[in-house]
PDB file of C-alpha atoms and ligand atoms in Angstrom:
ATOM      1  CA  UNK A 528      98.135 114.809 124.536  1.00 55.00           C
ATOM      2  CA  UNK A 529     100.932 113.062 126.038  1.00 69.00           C
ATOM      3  CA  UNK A 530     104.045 113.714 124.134  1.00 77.00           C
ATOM      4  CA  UNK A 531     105.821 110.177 124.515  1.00 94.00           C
ATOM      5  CA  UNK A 532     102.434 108.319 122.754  1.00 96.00           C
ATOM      6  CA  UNK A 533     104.162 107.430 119.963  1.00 98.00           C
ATOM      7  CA  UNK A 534     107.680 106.823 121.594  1.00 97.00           C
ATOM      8  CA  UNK A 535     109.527 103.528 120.248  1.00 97.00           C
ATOM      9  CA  UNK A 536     107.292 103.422 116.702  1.00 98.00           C
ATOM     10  CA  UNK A 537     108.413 104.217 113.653  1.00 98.00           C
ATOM     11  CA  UNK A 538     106.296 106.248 111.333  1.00 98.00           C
ATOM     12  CA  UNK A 539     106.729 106.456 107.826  1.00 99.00           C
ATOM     13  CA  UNK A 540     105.095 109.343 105.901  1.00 99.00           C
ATOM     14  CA  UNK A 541     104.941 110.508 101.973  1.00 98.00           C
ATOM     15  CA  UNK A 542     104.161 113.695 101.062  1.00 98.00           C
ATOM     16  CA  UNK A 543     103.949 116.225  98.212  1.00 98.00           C
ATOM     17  CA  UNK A 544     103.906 115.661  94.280  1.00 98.00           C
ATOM     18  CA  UNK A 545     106.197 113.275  92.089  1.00 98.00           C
ATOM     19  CA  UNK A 546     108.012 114.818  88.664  1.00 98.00           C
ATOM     20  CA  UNK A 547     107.980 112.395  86.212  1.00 98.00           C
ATOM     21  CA  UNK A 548     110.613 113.590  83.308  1.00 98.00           C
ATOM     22  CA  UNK A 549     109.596 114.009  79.824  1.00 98.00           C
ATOM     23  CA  UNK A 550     113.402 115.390  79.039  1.00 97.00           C
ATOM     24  CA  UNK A 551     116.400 116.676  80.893  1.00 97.00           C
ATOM     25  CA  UNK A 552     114.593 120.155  81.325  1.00 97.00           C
ATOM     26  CA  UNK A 553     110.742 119.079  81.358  1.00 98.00           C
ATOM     27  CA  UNK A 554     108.160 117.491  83.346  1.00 98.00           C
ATOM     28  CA  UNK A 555     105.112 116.457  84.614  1.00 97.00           C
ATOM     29  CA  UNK A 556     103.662 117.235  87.577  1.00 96.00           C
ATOM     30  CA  UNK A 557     100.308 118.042  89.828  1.00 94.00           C
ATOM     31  CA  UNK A 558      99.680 120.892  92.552  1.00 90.00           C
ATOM     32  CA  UNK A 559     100.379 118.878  95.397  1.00 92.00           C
ATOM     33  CA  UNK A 560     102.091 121.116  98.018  1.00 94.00           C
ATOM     34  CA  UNK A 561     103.247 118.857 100.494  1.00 96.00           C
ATOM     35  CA  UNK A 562     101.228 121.058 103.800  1.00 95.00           C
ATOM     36  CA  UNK A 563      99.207 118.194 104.521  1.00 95.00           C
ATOM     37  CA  UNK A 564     101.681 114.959 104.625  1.00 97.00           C
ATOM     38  CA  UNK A 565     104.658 117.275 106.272  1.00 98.00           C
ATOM     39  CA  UNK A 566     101.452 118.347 109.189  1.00 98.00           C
ATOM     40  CA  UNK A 567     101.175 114.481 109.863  1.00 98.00           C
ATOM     41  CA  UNK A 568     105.156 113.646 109.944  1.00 98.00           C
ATOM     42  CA  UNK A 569     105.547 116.858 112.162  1.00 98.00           C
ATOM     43  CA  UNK A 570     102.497 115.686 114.385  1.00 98.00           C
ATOM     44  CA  UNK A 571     103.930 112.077 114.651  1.00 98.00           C
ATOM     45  CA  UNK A 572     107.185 113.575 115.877  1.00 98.00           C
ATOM     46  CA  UNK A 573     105.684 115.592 118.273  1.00 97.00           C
ATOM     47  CA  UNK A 574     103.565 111.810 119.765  1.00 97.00           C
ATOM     48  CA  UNK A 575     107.280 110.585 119.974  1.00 97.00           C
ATOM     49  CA  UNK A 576     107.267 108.269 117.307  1.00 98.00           C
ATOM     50  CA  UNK A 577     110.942 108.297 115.006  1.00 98.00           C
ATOM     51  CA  UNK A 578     109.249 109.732 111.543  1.00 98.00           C
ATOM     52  CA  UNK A 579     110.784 108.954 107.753  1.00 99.00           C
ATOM     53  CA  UNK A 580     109.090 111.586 105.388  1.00 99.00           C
ATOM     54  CA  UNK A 581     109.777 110.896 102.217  1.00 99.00           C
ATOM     55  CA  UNK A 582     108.961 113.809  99.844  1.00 98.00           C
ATOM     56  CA  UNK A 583     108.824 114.919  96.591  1.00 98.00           C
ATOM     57  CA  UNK A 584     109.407 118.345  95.271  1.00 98.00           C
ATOM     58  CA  UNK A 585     108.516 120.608  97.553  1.00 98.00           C
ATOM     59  CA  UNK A 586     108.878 124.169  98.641  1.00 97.00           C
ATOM     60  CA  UNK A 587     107.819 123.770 102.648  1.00 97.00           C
ATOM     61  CA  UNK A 588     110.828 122.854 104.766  1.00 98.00           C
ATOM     62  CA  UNK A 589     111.522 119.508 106.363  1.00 98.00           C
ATOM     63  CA  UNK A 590     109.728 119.599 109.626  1.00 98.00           C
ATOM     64  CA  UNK A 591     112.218 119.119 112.831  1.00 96.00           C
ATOM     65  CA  UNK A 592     112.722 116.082 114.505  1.00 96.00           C
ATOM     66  CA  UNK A 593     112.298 114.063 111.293  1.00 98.00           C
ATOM     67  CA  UNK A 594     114.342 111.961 108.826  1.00 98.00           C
ATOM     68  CA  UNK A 595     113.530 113.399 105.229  1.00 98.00           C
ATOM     69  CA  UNK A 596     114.440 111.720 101.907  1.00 98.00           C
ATOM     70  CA  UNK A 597     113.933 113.733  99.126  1.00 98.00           C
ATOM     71  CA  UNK A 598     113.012 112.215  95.667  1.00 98.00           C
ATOM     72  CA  UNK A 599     111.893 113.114  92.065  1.00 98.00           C
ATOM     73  CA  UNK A 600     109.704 110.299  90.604  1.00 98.00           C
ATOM     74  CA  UNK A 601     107.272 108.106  92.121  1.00 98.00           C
ATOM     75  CA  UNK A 602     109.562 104.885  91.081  1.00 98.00           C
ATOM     76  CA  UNK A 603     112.529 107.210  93.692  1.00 98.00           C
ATOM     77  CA  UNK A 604     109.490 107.081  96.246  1.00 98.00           C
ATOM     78  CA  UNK A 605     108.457 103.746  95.940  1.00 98.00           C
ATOM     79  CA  UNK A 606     111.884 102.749  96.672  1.00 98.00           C
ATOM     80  CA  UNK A 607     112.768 104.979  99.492  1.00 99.00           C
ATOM     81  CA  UNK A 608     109.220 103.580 101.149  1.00 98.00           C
ATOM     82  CA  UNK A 609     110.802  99.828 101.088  1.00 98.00           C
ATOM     83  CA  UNK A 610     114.332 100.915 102.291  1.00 98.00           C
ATOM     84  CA  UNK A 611     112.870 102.187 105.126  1.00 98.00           C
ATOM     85  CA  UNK A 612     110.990  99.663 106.044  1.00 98.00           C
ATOM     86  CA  UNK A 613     110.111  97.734 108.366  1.00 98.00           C
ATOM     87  CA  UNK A 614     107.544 100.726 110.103  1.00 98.00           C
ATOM     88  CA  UNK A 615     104.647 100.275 112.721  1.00 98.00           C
ATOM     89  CA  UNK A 616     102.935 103.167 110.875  1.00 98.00           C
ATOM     90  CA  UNK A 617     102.489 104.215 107.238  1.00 99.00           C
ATOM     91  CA  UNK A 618     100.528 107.327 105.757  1.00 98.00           C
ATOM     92  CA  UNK A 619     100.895 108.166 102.010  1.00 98.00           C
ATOM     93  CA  UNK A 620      99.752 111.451 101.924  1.00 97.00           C
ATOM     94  CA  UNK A 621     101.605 111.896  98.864  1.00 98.00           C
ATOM     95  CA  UNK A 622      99.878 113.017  95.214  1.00 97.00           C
ATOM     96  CA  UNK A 623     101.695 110.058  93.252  1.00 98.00           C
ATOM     97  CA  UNK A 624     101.852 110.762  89.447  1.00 97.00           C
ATOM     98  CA  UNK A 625      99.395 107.526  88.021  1.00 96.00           C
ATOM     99  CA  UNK A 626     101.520 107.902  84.772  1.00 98.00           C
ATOM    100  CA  UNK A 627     105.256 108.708  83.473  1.00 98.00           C
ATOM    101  CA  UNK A 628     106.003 109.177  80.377  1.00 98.00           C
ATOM    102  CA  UNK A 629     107.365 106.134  78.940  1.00 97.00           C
ATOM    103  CA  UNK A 630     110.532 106.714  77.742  1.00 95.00           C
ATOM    104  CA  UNK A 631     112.674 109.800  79.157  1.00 96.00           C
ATOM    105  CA  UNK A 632     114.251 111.192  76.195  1.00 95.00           C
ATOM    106  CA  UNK A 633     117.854 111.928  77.407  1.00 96.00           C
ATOM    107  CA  UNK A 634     118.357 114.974  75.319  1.00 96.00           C
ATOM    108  CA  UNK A 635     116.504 118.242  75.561  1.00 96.00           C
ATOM    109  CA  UNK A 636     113.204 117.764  72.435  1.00 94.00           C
ATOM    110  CA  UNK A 637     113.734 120.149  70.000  1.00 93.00           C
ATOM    111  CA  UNK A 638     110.913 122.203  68.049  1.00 92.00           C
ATOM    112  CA  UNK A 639     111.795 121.733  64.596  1.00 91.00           C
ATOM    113  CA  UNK A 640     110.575 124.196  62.378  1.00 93.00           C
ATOM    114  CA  UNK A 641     107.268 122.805  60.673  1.00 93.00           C
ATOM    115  CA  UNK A 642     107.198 119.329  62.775  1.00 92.00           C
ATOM    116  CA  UNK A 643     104.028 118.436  64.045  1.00 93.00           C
ATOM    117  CA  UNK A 644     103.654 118.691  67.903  1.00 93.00           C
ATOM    118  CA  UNK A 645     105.306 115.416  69.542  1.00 92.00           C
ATOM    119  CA  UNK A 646     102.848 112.599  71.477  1.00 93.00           C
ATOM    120  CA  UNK A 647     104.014 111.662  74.878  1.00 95.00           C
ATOM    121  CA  UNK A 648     103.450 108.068  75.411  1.00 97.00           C
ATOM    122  CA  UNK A 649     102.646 107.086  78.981  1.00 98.00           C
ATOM    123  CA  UNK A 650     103.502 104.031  81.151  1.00 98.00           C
ATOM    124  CA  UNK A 651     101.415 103.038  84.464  1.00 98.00           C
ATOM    125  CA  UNK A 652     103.556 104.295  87.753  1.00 98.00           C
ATOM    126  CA  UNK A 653     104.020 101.787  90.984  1.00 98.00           C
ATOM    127  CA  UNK A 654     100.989 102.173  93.234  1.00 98.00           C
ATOM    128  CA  UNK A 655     103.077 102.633  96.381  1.00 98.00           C
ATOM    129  CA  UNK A 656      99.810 102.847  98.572  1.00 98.00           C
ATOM    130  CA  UNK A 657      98.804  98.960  97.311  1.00 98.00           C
ATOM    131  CA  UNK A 658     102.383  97.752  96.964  1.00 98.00           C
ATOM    132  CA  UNK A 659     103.148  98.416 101.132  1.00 98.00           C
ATOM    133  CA  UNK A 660      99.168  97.072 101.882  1.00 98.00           C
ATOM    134  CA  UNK A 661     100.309  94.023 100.749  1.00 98.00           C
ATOM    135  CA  UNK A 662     104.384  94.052 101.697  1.00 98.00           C
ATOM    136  CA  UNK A 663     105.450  90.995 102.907  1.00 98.00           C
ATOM    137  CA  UNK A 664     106.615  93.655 106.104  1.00 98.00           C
ATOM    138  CA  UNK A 665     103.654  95.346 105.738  1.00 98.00           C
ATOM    139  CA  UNK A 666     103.399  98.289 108.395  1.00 98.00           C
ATOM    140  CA  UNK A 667     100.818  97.334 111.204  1.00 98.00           C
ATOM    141  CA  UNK A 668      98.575 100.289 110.105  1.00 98.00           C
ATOM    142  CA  UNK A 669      98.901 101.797 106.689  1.00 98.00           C
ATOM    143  CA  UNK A 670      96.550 104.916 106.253  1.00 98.00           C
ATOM    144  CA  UNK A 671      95.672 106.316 102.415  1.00 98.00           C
ATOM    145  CA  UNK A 672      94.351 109.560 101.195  1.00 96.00           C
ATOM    146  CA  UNK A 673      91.702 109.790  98.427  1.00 94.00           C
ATOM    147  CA  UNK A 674      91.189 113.387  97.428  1.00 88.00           C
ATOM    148  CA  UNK A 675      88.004 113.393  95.186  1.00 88.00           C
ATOM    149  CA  UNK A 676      86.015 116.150  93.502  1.00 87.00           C
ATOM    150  CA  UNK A 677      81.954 114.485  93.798  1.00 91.00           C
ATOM    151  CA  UNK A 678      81.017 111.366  95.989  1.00 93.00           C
ATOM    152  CA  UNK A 679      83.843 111.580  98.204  1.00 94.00           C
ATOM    153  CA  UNK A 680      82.995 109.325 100.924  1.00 94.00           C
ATOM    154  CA  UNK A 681      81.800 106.698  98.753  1.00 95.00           C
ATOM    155  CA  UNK A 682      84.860 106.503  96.400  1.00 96.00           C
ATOM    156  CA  UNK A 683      86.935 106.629  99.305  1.00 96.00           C
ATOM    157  CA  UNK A 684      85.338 103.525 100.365  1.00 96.00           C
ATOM    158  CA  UNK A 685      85.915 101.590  97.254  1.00 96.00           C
ATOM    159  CA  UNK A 686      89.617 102.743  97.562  1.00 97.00           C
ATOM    160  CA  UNK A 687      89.796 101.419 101.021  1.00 98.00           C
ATOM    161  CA  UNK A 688      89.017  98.215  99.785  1.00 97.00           C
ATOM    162  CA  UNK A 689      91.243  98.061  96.199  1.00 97.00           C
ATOM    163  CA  UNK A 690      93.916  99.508  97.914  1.00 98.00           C
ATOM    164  CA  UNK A 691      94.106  97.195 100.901  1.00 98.00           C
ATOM    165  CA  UNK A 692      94.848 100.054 103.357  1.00 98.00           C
ATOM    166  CA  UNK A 693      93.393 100.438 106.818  1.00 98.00           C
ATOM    167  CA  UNK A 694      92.127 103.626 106.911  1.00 98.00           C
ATOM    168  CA  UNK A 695      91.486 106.003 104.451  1.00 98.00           C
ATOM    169  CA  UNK A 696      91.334 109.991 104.777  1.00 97.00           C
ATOM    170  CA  UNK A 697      89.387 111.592 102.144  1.00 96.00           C
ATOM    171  CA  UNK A 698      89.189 115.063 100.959  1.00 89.00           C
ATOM    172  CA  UNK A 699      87.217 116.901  98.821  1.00 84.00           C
ATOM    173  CA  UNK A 700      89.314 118.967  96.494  1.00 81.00           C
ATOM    174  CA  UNK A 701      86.875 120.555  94.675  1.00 78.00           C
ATOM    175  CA  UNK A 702      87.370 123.790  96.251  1.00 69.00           C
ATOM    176  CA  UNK A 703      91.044 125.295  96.949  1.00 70.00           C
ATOM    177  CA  UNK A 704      92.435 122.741  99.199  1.00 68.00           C
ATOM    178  CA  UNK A 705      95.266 121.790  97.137  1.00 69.00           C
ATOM    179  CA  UNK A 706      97.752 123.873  98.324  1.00 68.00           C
ATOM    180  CA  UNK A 707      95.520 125.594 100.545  1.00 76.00           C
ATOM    181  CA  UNK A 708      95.727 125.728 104.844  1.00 83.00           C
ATOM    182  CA  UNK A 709      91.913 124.240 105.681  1.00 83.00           C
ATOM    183  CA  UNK A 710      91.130 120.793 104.813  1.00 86.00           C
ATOM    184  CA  UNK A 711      88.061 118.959 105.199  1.00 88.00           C
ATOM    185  CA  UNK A 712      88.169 115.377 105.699  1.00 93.00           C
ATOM    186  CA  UNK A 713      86.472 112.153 106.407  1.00 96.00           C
ATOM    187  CA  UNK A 714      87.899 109.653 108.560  1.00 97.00           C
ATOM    188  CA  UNK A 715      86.805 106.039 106.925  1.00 97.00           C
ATOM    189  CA  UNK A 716      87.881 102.730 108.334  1.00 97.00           C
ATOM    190  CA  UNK A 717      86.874  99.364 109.028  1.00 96.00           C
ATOM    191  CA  UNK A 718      84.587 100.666 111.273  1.00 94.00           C
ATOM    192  CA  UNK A 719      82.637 103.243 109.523  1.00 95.00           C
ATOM    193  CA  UNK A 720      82.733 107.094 108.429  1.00 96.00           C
ATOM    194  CA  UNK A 721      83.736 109.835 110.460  1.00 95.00           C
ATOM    195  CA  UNK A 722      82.759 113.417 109.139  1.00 94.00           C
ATOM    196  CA  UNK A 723      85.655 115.869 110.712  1.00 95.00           C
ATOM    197  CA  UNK A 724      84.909 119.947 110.811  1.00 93.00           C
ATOM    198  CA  UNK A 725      87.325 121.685 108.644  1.00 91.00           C
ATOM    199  CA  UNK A 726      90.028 122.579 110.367  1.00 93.00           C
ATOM    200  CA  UNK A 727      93.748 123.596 109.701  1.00 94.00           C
ATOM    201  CA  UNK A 728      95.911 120.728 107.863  1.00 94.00           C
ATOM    202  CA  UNK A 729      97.844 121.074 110.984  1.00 96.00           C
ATOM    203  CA  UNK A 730      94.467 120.319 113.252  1.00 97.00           C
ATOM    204  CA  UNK A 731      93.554 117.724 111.084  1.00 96.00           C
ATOM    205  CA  UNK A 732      97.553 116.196 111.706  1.00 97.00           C
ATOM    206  CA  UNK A 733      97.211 116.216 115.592  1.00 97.00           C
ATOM    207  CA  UNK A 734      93.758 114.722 115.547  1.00 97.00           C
ATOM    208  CA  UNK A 735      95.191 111.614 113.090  1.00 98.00           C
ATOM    209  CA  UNK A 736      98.059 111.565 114.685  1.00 98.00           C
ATOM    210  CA  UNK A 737      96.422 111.102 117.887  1.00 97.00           C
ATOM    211  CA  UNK A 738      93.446 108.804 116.565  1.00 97.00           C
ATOM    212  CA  UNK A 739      97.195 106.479 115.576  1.00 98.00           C
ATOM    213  CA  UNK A 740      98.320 106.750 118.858  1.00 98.00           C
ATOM    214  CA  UNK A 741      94.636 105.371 119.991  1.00 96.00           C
ATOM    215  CA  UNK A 742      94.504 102.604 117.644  1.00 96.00           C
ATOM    216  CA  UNK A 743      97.886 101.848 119.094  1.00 96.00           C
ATOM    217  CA  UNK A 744      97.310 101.327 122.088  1.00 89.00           C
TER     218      UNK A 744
HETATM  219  O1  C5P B1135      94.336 106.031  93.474  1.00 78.11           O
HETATM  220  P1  C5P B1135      94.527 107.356  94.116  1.00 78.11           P
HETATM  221  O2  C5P B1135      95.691 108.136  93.544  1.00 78.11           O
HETATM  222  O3  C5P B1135      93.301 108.191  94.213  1.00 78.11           O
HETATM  223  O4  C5P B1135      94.908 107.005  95.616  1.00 78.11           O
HETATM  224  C1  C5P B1135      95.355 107.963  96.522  1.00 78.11           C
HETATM  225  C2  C5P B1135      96.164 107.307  97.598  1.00 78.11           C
HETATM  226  O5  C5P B1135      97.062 106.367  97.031  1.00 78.11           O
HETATM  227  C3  C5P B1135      97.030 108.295  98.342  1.00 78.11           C
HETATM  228  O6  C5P B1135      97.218 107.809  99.654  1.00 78.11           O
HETATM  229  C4  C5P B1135      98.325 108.256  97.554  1.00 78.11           C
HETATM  230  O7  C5P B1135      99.427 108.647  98.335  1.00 78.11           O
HETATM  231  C5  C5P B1135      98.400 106.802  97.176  1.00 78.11           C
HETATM  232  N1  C5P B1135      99.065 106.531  95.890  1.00 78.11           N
HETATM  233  C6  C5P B1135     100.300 105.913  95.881  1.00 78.11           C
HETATM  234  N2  C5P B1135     100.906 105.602  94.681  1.00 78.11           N
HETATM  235  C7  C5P B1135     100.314 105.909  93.522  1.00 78.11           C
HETATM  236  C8  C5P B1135      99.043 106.542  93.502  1.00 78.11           C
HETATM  237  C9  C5P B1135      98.459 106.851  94.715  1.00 78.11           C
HETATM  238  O8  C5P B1135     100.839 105.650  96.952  1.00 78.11           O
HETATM  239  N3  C5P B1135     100.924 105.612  92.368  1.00 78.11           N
END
């Protein structure tokens, strides 16, 4: 495809897990590797479009040709997603922590000898999806993810609709995808469903990345 599709847009991408602090040396986290959402920024690079990643810990590097933020939580990614605003193009292909623990204690928890185990109480993270599909400069398109483990096209459907998102890419993570190289997706928009084959995360970049470019004009 031509490589100046993109050229003039700006693209803003998440990617990989959050780490939501329980103390100054612990944390939560999911398995979220970051292959998937760093495919797409490289992909929307390589259209031409200017790309902000903004990632959370992750081991693969920062793709060339794009501006990466780095953060920890998802309240860090939330706010690096509204800094860098406005964007024609947003895709959250980040595994956002739903919960952090509510308060961060600010010195390491000790195991006392003969204490009982300590409860974490949890507090509801930003939805940073929902919170830019309905930004007062909301990006023209705003694409979701919805990894799911049984009726994958039909929850992503739902989500479509609760999250206020254009499209929505689901997977089906019942098998090793997370962290894995294949993915398996379905395309669902306004439109309809569209079952892709599975394919490389990096395939499955290029083809949304040039689906965007499409819907673009
Ligand atoms: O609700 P669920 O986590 O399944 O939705 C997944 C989609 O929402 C992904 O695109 C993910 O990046 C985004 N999300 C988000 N902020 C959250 C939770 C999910 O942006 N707190």
């Amino acid at each position: 495809p031509a490589a100046g599709l993109l050229a003039g847009r700006h693209a803003l991408v998440t990617s990989g897990p959050t780490h939501e602090p329980i103390d100054p040396v612990r944390y939560i986290a999911n398995r979220s590797s970051g292959k998937q959402g760093h495919a797409i920024a490289a992909a929307l690079a390589t259209l031409g479009a200017r790309v902000t990643l903004v990632a959370g810990p992750v081991t693969v590097p920062d793709p060339p040709g794009v501006t990466a933020i780095h953060v920890e939580t998802a309240r860090e990614m939330l706010a690096a997603c509204e800094a860098a605003l406005p964007a024609d193009i947003a895709v959250m292909a980040a595994a956002v922590a739903d919960w952090r623990v509510a308060r961060e204690a600010t010195q390491k928890l000790k195991k006392e000898p003969g204490a009982d185990a300590p409860t974490l109480s949890m507090a509801l993270n930003p939805d940073i999806l929902a919170t830019l599909s309905r930004h007062e400069r909301r990006p023209g398109l705003v694409i979701g993810f919805a990894a799911e483990t049984e009726k994958v096209v039909e929850h992503a459907i739902a989500k479509r609709a609760r999250k206020g998102c254009d499209w929505i890419l689901a997977n089906d993570v019942s098998g090793d995808v997370m962290g894995g190289d294949a993915n398996r997706v379905h395309l669902i928009t306004a439109g309809g469903v569209e079952d892709w084959p599975q394919m490389a995360k990096e395939e499955v970049a290029r083809r949304l990345a040039t689906r965007i470019a499409d819907a673009l004009g």
